[in-house]
Amino acid sequence: MKIGVIGAGHVGLVTAAGFAHLGHSVIAVDEDQTKIETLLSGKTPFFEPGLADLVCEGTEKKRLTFSTLISDAVTFAEVLFICVGTPQRESGEPDLSAVEKVTSEIARSLSDYRLIVEKSTVPVMTGEWVKYTLKVLSDKEVSFDLAANPEFLREGSAVYDFFHPDRIVVGVETERARKIMEEIYHDIPAPILFTDIKSAELIKHASNSFLALKISYANALSQLCERVGADVNLVVEGVGLDSRIGKAHLFPGIGYGGSCFPKDVAAFLHLARSVGYDFKILKAAAETNEEQKRFSLEKIRKGVWNLKGKTMAVLGLAFKPDTDDIRESPSVEIVKMLLAEGCFIRAYDPAAAQNAKDALPEITICADPYQAAKGASALLVLTDWPQFAKLDFERIKDILLMPVIFDGRNFLPKEHLRSLGFTYLALGRT
Ligand code: UDX
């Protein structure tokens, strides 16, 4: 199948390279000339495990090409995936202007039948606008179909998730569209759920919001455990063993971040308001996520007394491990709160340090965790990079001004740290 992917970001580039690996012929389009030049030079514009090899394979096998022109994709491909960003506005409403812009450009280039596929995360009923735009801006006799095919890719495991999805969700309106989508995903061993377009659009927001809800529930439990003296890690382990609940995304910490959960929850709340539904349970999840960061700052304060003027060593700035992405990172939010309290920050992150430095010029980026700890009043571990649980903590204790460690992801060896004489602070761990 000849496929066009419009938007070569975290979703689009993985999708394009994944389709090429499946044997399809793919053209990936992005308006960002620099990004396309980077790709044409054989490099990838962002860190994602396995992606560079996949892109390389696609280009070497001449199954994956790049362009800045949408018209190239419309001419070349029978199926066009819209994978552009839908960032959050102040109101929480997703900004769909890029989707409209791309749809308009597709409409103006249409001359033969094309299947247009919404892969960007869009609120339900966006499909109606896409069809309307295609109809009013294309030549009358041109025929097209629309499909909705939301992505469930996690950053840091997006390539794996592309080839091993729990399910593929496809919203279609015609048998022709259904058959094309069946062929595209033919070699992926996962159930395909075919629905109408609105249901497919809604599944994405409903899934991500539920995952965010689950995380906030675990974070609420951490605050209860803090108050009653129970260990939340054991509580969520016990709860997660119920096969109806499951342990995934039930782990407490400083909160969820990233380019999806905060945005998707805000979009879903906005959508609910727009159709007259007060989505109380989801509002509570968003509020709990904000509260968890404030709760974390107060916990840190308990370990060091006055914050003003103190140097804090921060390990982890990415919103989660295995990515360089700091978008909506709770780690960065807490660093900002500490800076506002008058702290000095020495920080280390294996992948996201430069992105964080660009966003927060006043922090000092260190080459390794030990350099960050040098002369600091406390060590704050805010992203659960696995290597942070295996540090030489005796060495850390010697170079810290105070033997205080805050475990923002409840994953450090609590007993070992206490045996070394650390004041170990976490979220709901006795
Ligand atoms: C998420 C969804 O998982 C994915 O299906 C969707 O397509 C995009 O959004 P992603 O944001 O990349 O993926 O990462 P994810 O691994 O889900 O984690 C999101 C945030 O939740 C991170 O900040 C992570 O630290 C936090 N988290 C995750 C928790 O706090 N506790 C958990 O148990 C799991």
PDB file of C-alpha atoms in Angstrom, residues 236-407:
ATOM      1  CA  VAL A 236      -0.965  -0.703  45.330  1.00  0.00           C
ATOM      2  CA  GLU A 237       0.753  -4.070  44.942  1.00  0.00           C
ATOM      3  CA  GLY A 238      -2.131  -5.702  46.776  1.00  0.00           C
ATOM      4  CA  VAL A 239      -4.751  -3.738  44.852  1.00  0.00           C
ATOM      5  CA  GLY A 240      -3.047  -4.377  41.480  1.00  0.00           C
ATOM      6  CA  LEU A 241      -3.116  -8.158  42.000  1.00  0.00           C
ATOM      7  CA  ASP A 242      -6.861  -8.032  41.411  1.00  0.00           C
ATOM      8  CA  SER A 243      -7.113  -9.119  37.755  1.00  0.00           C
ATOM      9  CA  ARG A 244      -9.954  -6.624  37.293  1.00  0.00           C
ATOM     10  CA  ILE A 245      -7.645  -3.765  38.296  1.00  0.00           C
ATOM     11  CA  GLY A 246      -4.090  -4.725  37.233  1.00  0.00           C
ATOM     12  CA  LYS A 247      -0.864  -3.091  38.417  1.00  0.00           C
ATOM     13  CA  ALA A 248      -0.101  -1.012  35.321  1.00  0.00           C
ATOM     14  CA  HIS A 249      -0.272   2.749  35.809  1.00  0.00           C
ATOM     15  CA  LEU A 250      -1.117   2.264  39.474  1.00  0.00           C
ATOM     16  CA  PHE A 251       2.212   3.502  40.827  1.00  0.00           C
ATOM     17  CA  PRO A 252       2.391   6.637  42.998  1.00  0.00           C
ATOM     18  CA  GLY A 253       4.905   9.412  42.493  1.00  0.00           C
ATOM     19  CA  ILE A 254       5.146  13.151  41.947  1.00  0.00           C
ATOM     20  CA  GLY A 255       2.410  12.903  39.317  1.00  0.00           C
ATOM     21  CA  TYR A 256       1.908  12.279  35.612  1.00  0.00           C
ATOM     22  CA  GLY A 257       3.261  14.529  32.873  1.00  0.00           C
ATOM     23  CA  GLY A 258       4.240  14.271  29.244  1.00  0.00           C
ATOM     24  CA  SER A 259       2.723  15.542  26.027  1.00  0.00           C
ATOM     25  CA  CYS A 260      -0.379  13.356  26.315  1.00  0.00           C
ATOM     26  CA  PHE A 261      -2.012  12.808  29.697  1.00  0.00           C
ATOM     27  CA  PRO A 262      -2.248  16.457  30.831  1.00  0.00           C
ATOM     28  CA  LYS A 263      -3.386  17.581  27.376  1.00  0.00           C
ATOM     29  CA  ASP A 264      -5.833  14.712  26.818  1.00  0.00           C
ATOM     30  CA  VAL A 265      -7.397  15.101  30.266  1.00  0.00           C
ATOM     31  CA  ALA A 266      -7.828  18.854  29.689  1.00  0.00           C
ATOM     32  CA  ALA A 267      -9.290  18.218  26.218  1.00  0.00           C
ATOM     33  CA  PHE A 268     -11.699  15.590  27.529  1.00  0.00           C
ATOM     34  CA  LEU A 269     -12.849  17.922  30.323  1.00  0.00           C
ATOM     35  CA  HIS A 270     -13.353  20.709  27.780  1.00  0.00           C
ATOM     36  CA  LEU A 271     -15.286  18.374  25.473  1.00  0.00           C
ATOM     37  CA  ALA A 272     -17.524  17.277  28.359  1.00  0.00           C
ATOM     38  CA  ARG A 273     -18.227  20.900  29.311  1.00  0.00           C
ATOM     39  CA  SER A 274     -19.021  21.724  25.677  1.00  0.00           C
ATOM     40  CA  VAL A 275     -21.758  19.080  25.610  1.00  0.00           C
ATOM     41  CA  GLY A 276     -23.116  19.997  29.044  1.00  0.00           C
ATOM     42  CA  TYR A 277     -21.623  17.200  31.150  1.00  0.00           C
ATOM     43  CA  ASP A 278     -19.840  17.938  34.456  1.00  0.00           C
ATOM     44  CA  PHE A 279     -17.059  15.291  34.375  1.00  0.00           C
ATOM     45  CA  LYS A 280     -16.455  15.368  38.162  1.00  0.00           C
ATOM     46  CA  ILE A 281     -14.354  12.193  38.449  1.00  0.00           C
ATOM     47  CA  LEU A 282     -11.914  13.389  35.779  1.00  0.00           C
ATOM     48  CA  LYS A 283     -11.709  16.880  37.304  1.00  0.00           C
ATOM     49  CA  ALA A 284     -10.693  15.214  40.560  1.00  0.00           C
ATOM     50  CA  ALA A 285      -7.950  13.258  38.767  1.00  0.00           C
ATOM     51  CA  ALA A 286      -6.488  16.477  37.314  1.00  0.00           C
ATOM     52  CA  GLU A 287      -6.693  18.274  40.674  1.00  0.00           C
ATOM     53  CA  THR A 288      -5.046  15.336  42.466  1.00  0.00           C
ATOM     54  CA  ASN A 289      -2.189  15.445  39.959  1.00  0.00           C
ATOM     55  CA  GLU A 290      -1.541  19.128  40.716  1.00  0.00           C
ATOM     56  CA  GLU A 291      -1.904  18.521  44.463  1.00  0.00           C
ATOM     57  CA  GLN A 292       0.728  15.758  44.350  1.00  0.00           C
ATOM     58  CA  LYS A 293       3.396  18.245  43.228  1.00  0.00           C
ATOM     59  CA  ARG A 294       2.540  20.626  46.088  1.00  0.00           C
ATOM     60  CA  PHE A 295       2.537  17.653  48.460  1.00  0.00           C
ATOM     61  CA  SER A 296       6.019  16.722  47.199  1.00  0.00           C
ATOM     62  CA  LEU A 297       7.408  20.227  47.829  1.00  0.00           C
ATOM     63  CA  GLU A 298       6.096  20.153  51.405  1.00  0.00           C
ATOM     64  CA  LYS A 299       7.677  16.739  51.935  1.00  0.00           C
ATOM     65  CA  ILE A 300      11.041  18.087  50.717  1.00  0.00           C
ATOM     66  CA  ARG A 301      10.666  21.082  53.015  1.00  0.00           C
ATOM     67  CA  LYS A 302      10.195  18.719  55.978  1.00  0.00           C
ATOM     68  CA  GLY A 303      13.598  17.204  55.224  1.00  0.00           C
ATOM     69  CA  VAL A 304      15.659  20.408  54.951  1.00  0.00           C
ATOM     70  CA  TRP A 305      13.807  23.037  57.074  1.00  0.00           C
ATOM     71  CA  ASN A 306      14.245  26.371  55.229  1.00  0.00           C
ATOM     72  CA  LEU A 307      14.488  26.030  51.449  1.00  0.00           C
ATOM     73  CA  LYS A 308      15.620  29.605  50.689  1.00  0.00           C
ATOM     74  CA  GLY A 309      19.283  29.775  49.755  1.00  0.00           C
ATOM     75  CA  LYS A 310      19.827  26.008  49.839  1.00  0.00           C
ATOM     76  CA  THR A 311      21.343  24.064  46.936  1.00  0.00           C
ATOM     77  CA  MET A 312      19.259  21.049  45.908  1.00  0.00           C
ATOM     78  CA  ALA A 313      20.599  18.188  43.783  1.00  0.00           C
ATOM     79  CA  VAL A 314      17.947  16.973  41.319  1.00  0.00           C
ATOM     80  CA  LEU A 315      18.225  13.629  39.532  1.00  0.00           C
ATOM     81  CA  GLY A 316      15.756  13.279  36.674  1.00  0.00           C
ATOM     82  CA  LEU A 317      14.152  16.058  34.584  1.00  0.00           C
ATOM     83  CA  ALA A 318      12.377  14.035  31.830  1.00  0.00           C
ATOM     84  CA  PHE A 319       8.671  13.385  32.424  1.00  0.00           C
ATOM     85  CA  LYS A 320       9.545   9.684  32.654  1.00  0.00           C
ATOM     86  CA  PRO A 321      12.542   7.426  31.919  1.00  0.00           C
ATOM     87  CA  ASP A 322      13.775   6.524  28.400  1.00  0.00           C
ATOM     88  CA  THR A 323      12.925   9.871  26.864  1.00  0.00           C
ATOM     89  CA  ASP A 324      14.488  13.314  26.526  1.00  0.00           C
ATOM     90  CA  ASP A 325      11.047  14.935  26.652  1.00  0.00           C
ATOM     91  CA  ILE A 326      10.370  17.475  29.409  1.00  0.00           C
ATOM     92  CA  ARG A 327       6.915  18.547  28.208  1.00  0.00           C
ATOM     93  CA  GLU A 328       4.635  18.925  31.271  1.00  0.00           C
ATOM     94  CA  SER A 329       7.318  17.125  33.281  1.00  0.00           C
ATOM     95  CA  PRO A 330       6.429  17.037  37.002  1.00  0.00           C
ATOM     96  CA  SER A 331      10.191  17.037  37.681  1.00  0.00           C
ATOM     97  CA  VAL A 332      10.549  20.386  35.912  1.00  0.00           C
ATOM     98  CA  GLU A 333       7.439  21.720  37.696  1.00  0.00           C
ATOM     99  CA  ILE A 334       8.963  20.877  41.074  1.00  0.00           C
ATOM    100  CA  VAL A 335      12.295  22.449  40.053  1.00  0.00           C
ATOM    101  CA  LYS A 336      10.389  25.635  39.182  1.00  0.00           C
ATOM    102  CA  MET A 337       8.698  25.558  42.614  1.00  0.00           C
ATOM    103  CA  LEU A 338      12.089  25.146  44.317  1.00  0.00           C
ATOM    104  CA  LEU A 339      13.566  28.034  42.305  1.00  0.00           C
ATOM    105  CA  ALA A 340      10.586  30.169  43.374  1.00  0.00           C
ATOM    106  CA  GLU A 341      11.454  29.286  46.990  1.00  0.00           C
ATOM    107  CA  GLY A 342      14.975  30.657  46.462  1.00  0.00           C
ATOM    108  CA  CYS A 343      16.793  27.333  46.021  1.00  0.00           C
ATOM    109  CA  PHE A 344      19.820  26.752  43.797  1.00  0.00           C
ATOM    110  CA  ILE A 345      19.514  23.689  41.553  1.00  0.00           C
ATOM    111  CA  ARG A 346      22.248  21.284  40.434  1.00  0.00           C
ATOM    112  CA  ALA A 347      20.627  18.733  38.101  1.00  0.00           C
ATOM    113  CA  TYR A 348      21.463  15.612  36.124  1.00  0.00           C
ATOM    114  CA  ASP A 349      19.374  13.636  33.613  1.00  0.00           C
ATOM    115  CA  PRO A 350      20.729  10.974  31.201  1.00  0.00           C
ATOM    116  CA  ALA A 351      18.780  12.319  28.198  1.00  0.00           C
ATOM    117  CA  ALA A 352      16.759  15.452  29.023  1.00  0.00           C
ATOM    118  CA  ALA A 353      19.403  17.712  30.581  1.00  0.00           C
ATOM    119  CA  GLN A 354      19.890  20.015  27.599  1.00  0.00           C
ATOM    120  CA  ASN A 355      16.150  20.385  27.007  1.00  0.00           C
ATOM    121  CA  ALA A 356      15.721  21.327  30.671  1.00  0.00           C
ATOM    122  CA  LYS A 357      18.637  23.776  30.562  1.00  0.00           C
ATOM    123  CA  ASP A 358      17.071  25.476  27.536  1.00  0.00           C
ATOM    124  CA  ALA A 359      13.813  25.823  29.497  1.00  0.00           C
ATOM    125  CA  LEU A 360      15.466  26.740  32.827  1.00  0.00           C
ATOM    126  CA  PRO A 361      18.741  28.625  32.185  1.00  0.00           C
ATOM    127  CA  GLU A 362      19.206  29.295  35.899  1.00  0.00           C
ATOM    128  CA  ILE A 363      19.801  25.639  36.777  1.00  0.00           C
ATOM    129  CA  THR A 364      23.268  24.069  36.754  1.00  0.00           C
ATOM    130  CA  ILE A 365      23.477  20.945  34.613  1.00  0.00           C
ATOM    131  CA  CYS A 366      25.965  18.378  35.953  1.00  0.00           C
ATOM    132  CA  ALA A 367      27.779  15.589  34.122  1.00  0.00           C
ATOM    133  CA  ASP A 368      26.747  12.857  36.549  1.00  0.00           C
ATOM    134  CA  PRO A 369      24.702  12.284  39.738  1.00  0.00           C
ATOM    135  CA  TYR A 370      27.734  12.624  42.014  1.00  0.00           C
ATOM    136  CA  GLN A 371      28.679  16.019  40.603  1.00  0.00           C
ATOM    137  CA  ALA A 372      25.067  17.120  41.157  1.00  0.00           C
ATOM    138  CA  ALA A 373      25.165  15.941  44.800  1.00  0.00           C
ATOM    139  CA  LYS A 374      28.381  17.860  45.559  1.00  0.00           C
ATOM    140  CA  GLY A 375      27.634  20.370  48.318  1.00  0.00           C
ATOM    141  CA  ALA A 376      23.853  20.004  48.032  1.00  0.00           C
ATOM    142  CA  SER A 377      21.567  20.024  51.072  1.00  0.00           C
ATOM    143  CA  ALA A 378      19.468  17.147  49.729  1.00  0.00           C
ATOM    144  CA  LEU A 379      19.222  14.744  46.798  1.00  0.00           C
ATOM    145  CA  LEU A 380      15.852  14.810  45.029  1.00  0.00           C
ATOM    146  CA  VAL A 381      15.237  11.852  42.709  1.00  0.00           C
ATOM    147  CA  LEU A 382      12.294  12.951  40.557  1.00  0.00           C
ATOM    148  CA  THR A 383      12.391  10.669  37.454  1.00  0.00           C
ATOM    149  CA  ASP A 384      12.638   6.890  37.894  1.00  0.00           C
ATOM    150  CA  TRP A 385      15.614   6.241  35.617  1.00  0.00           C
ATOM    151  CA  PRO A 386      16.652   2.716  36.739  1.00  0.00           C
ATOM    152  CA  GLN A 387      20.324   3.686  37.239  1.00  0.00           C
ATOM    153  CA  PHE A 388      19.341   6.080  40.035  1.00  0.00           C
ATOM    154  CA  ALA A 389      18.366   3.102  42.213  1.00  0.00           C
ATOM    155  CA  LYS A 390      21.889   1.638  41.823  1.00  0.00           C
ATOM    156  CA  LEU A 391      24.024   4.639  42.790  1.00  0.00           C
ATOM    157  CA  ASP A 392      26.914   4.412  45.278  1.00  0.00           C
ATOM    158  CA  PHE A 393      24.841   5.905  48.102  1.00  0.00           C
ATOM    159  CA  GLU A 394      27.715   5.800  50.606  1.00  0.00           C
ATOM    160  CA  ARG A 395      29.631   8.088  48.250  1.00  0.00           C
ATOM    161  CA  ILE A 396      26.512  10.248  47.813  1.00  0.00           C
ATOM    162  CA  LYS A 397      26.186  10.572  51.608  1.00  0.00           C
ATOM    163  CA  ASP A 398      29.790  11.738  51.907  1.00  0.00           C
ATOM    164  CA  ILE A 399      29.376  14.515  49.334  1.00  0.00           C
ATOM    165  CA  LEU A 400      25.944  15.792  50.386  1.00  0.00           C
ATOM    166  CA  LEU A 401      25.845  18.567  52.995  1.00  0.00           C
ATOM    167  CA  MET A 402      22.906  16.783  54.668  1.00  0.00           C
ATOM    168  CA  PRO A 403      22.074  13.044  54.336  1.00  0.00           C
ATOM    169  CA  VAL A 404      18.579  13.739  53.018  1.00  0.00           C
ATOM    170  CA  ILE A 405      17.084  11.989  49.983  1.00  0.00           C
ATOM    171  CA  PHE A 406      13.617  12.555  48.484  1.00  0.00           C
ATOM    172  CA  ASP A 407      12.360   9.618  46.407  1.00  0.00           C
TER     173      ASP A 407
END
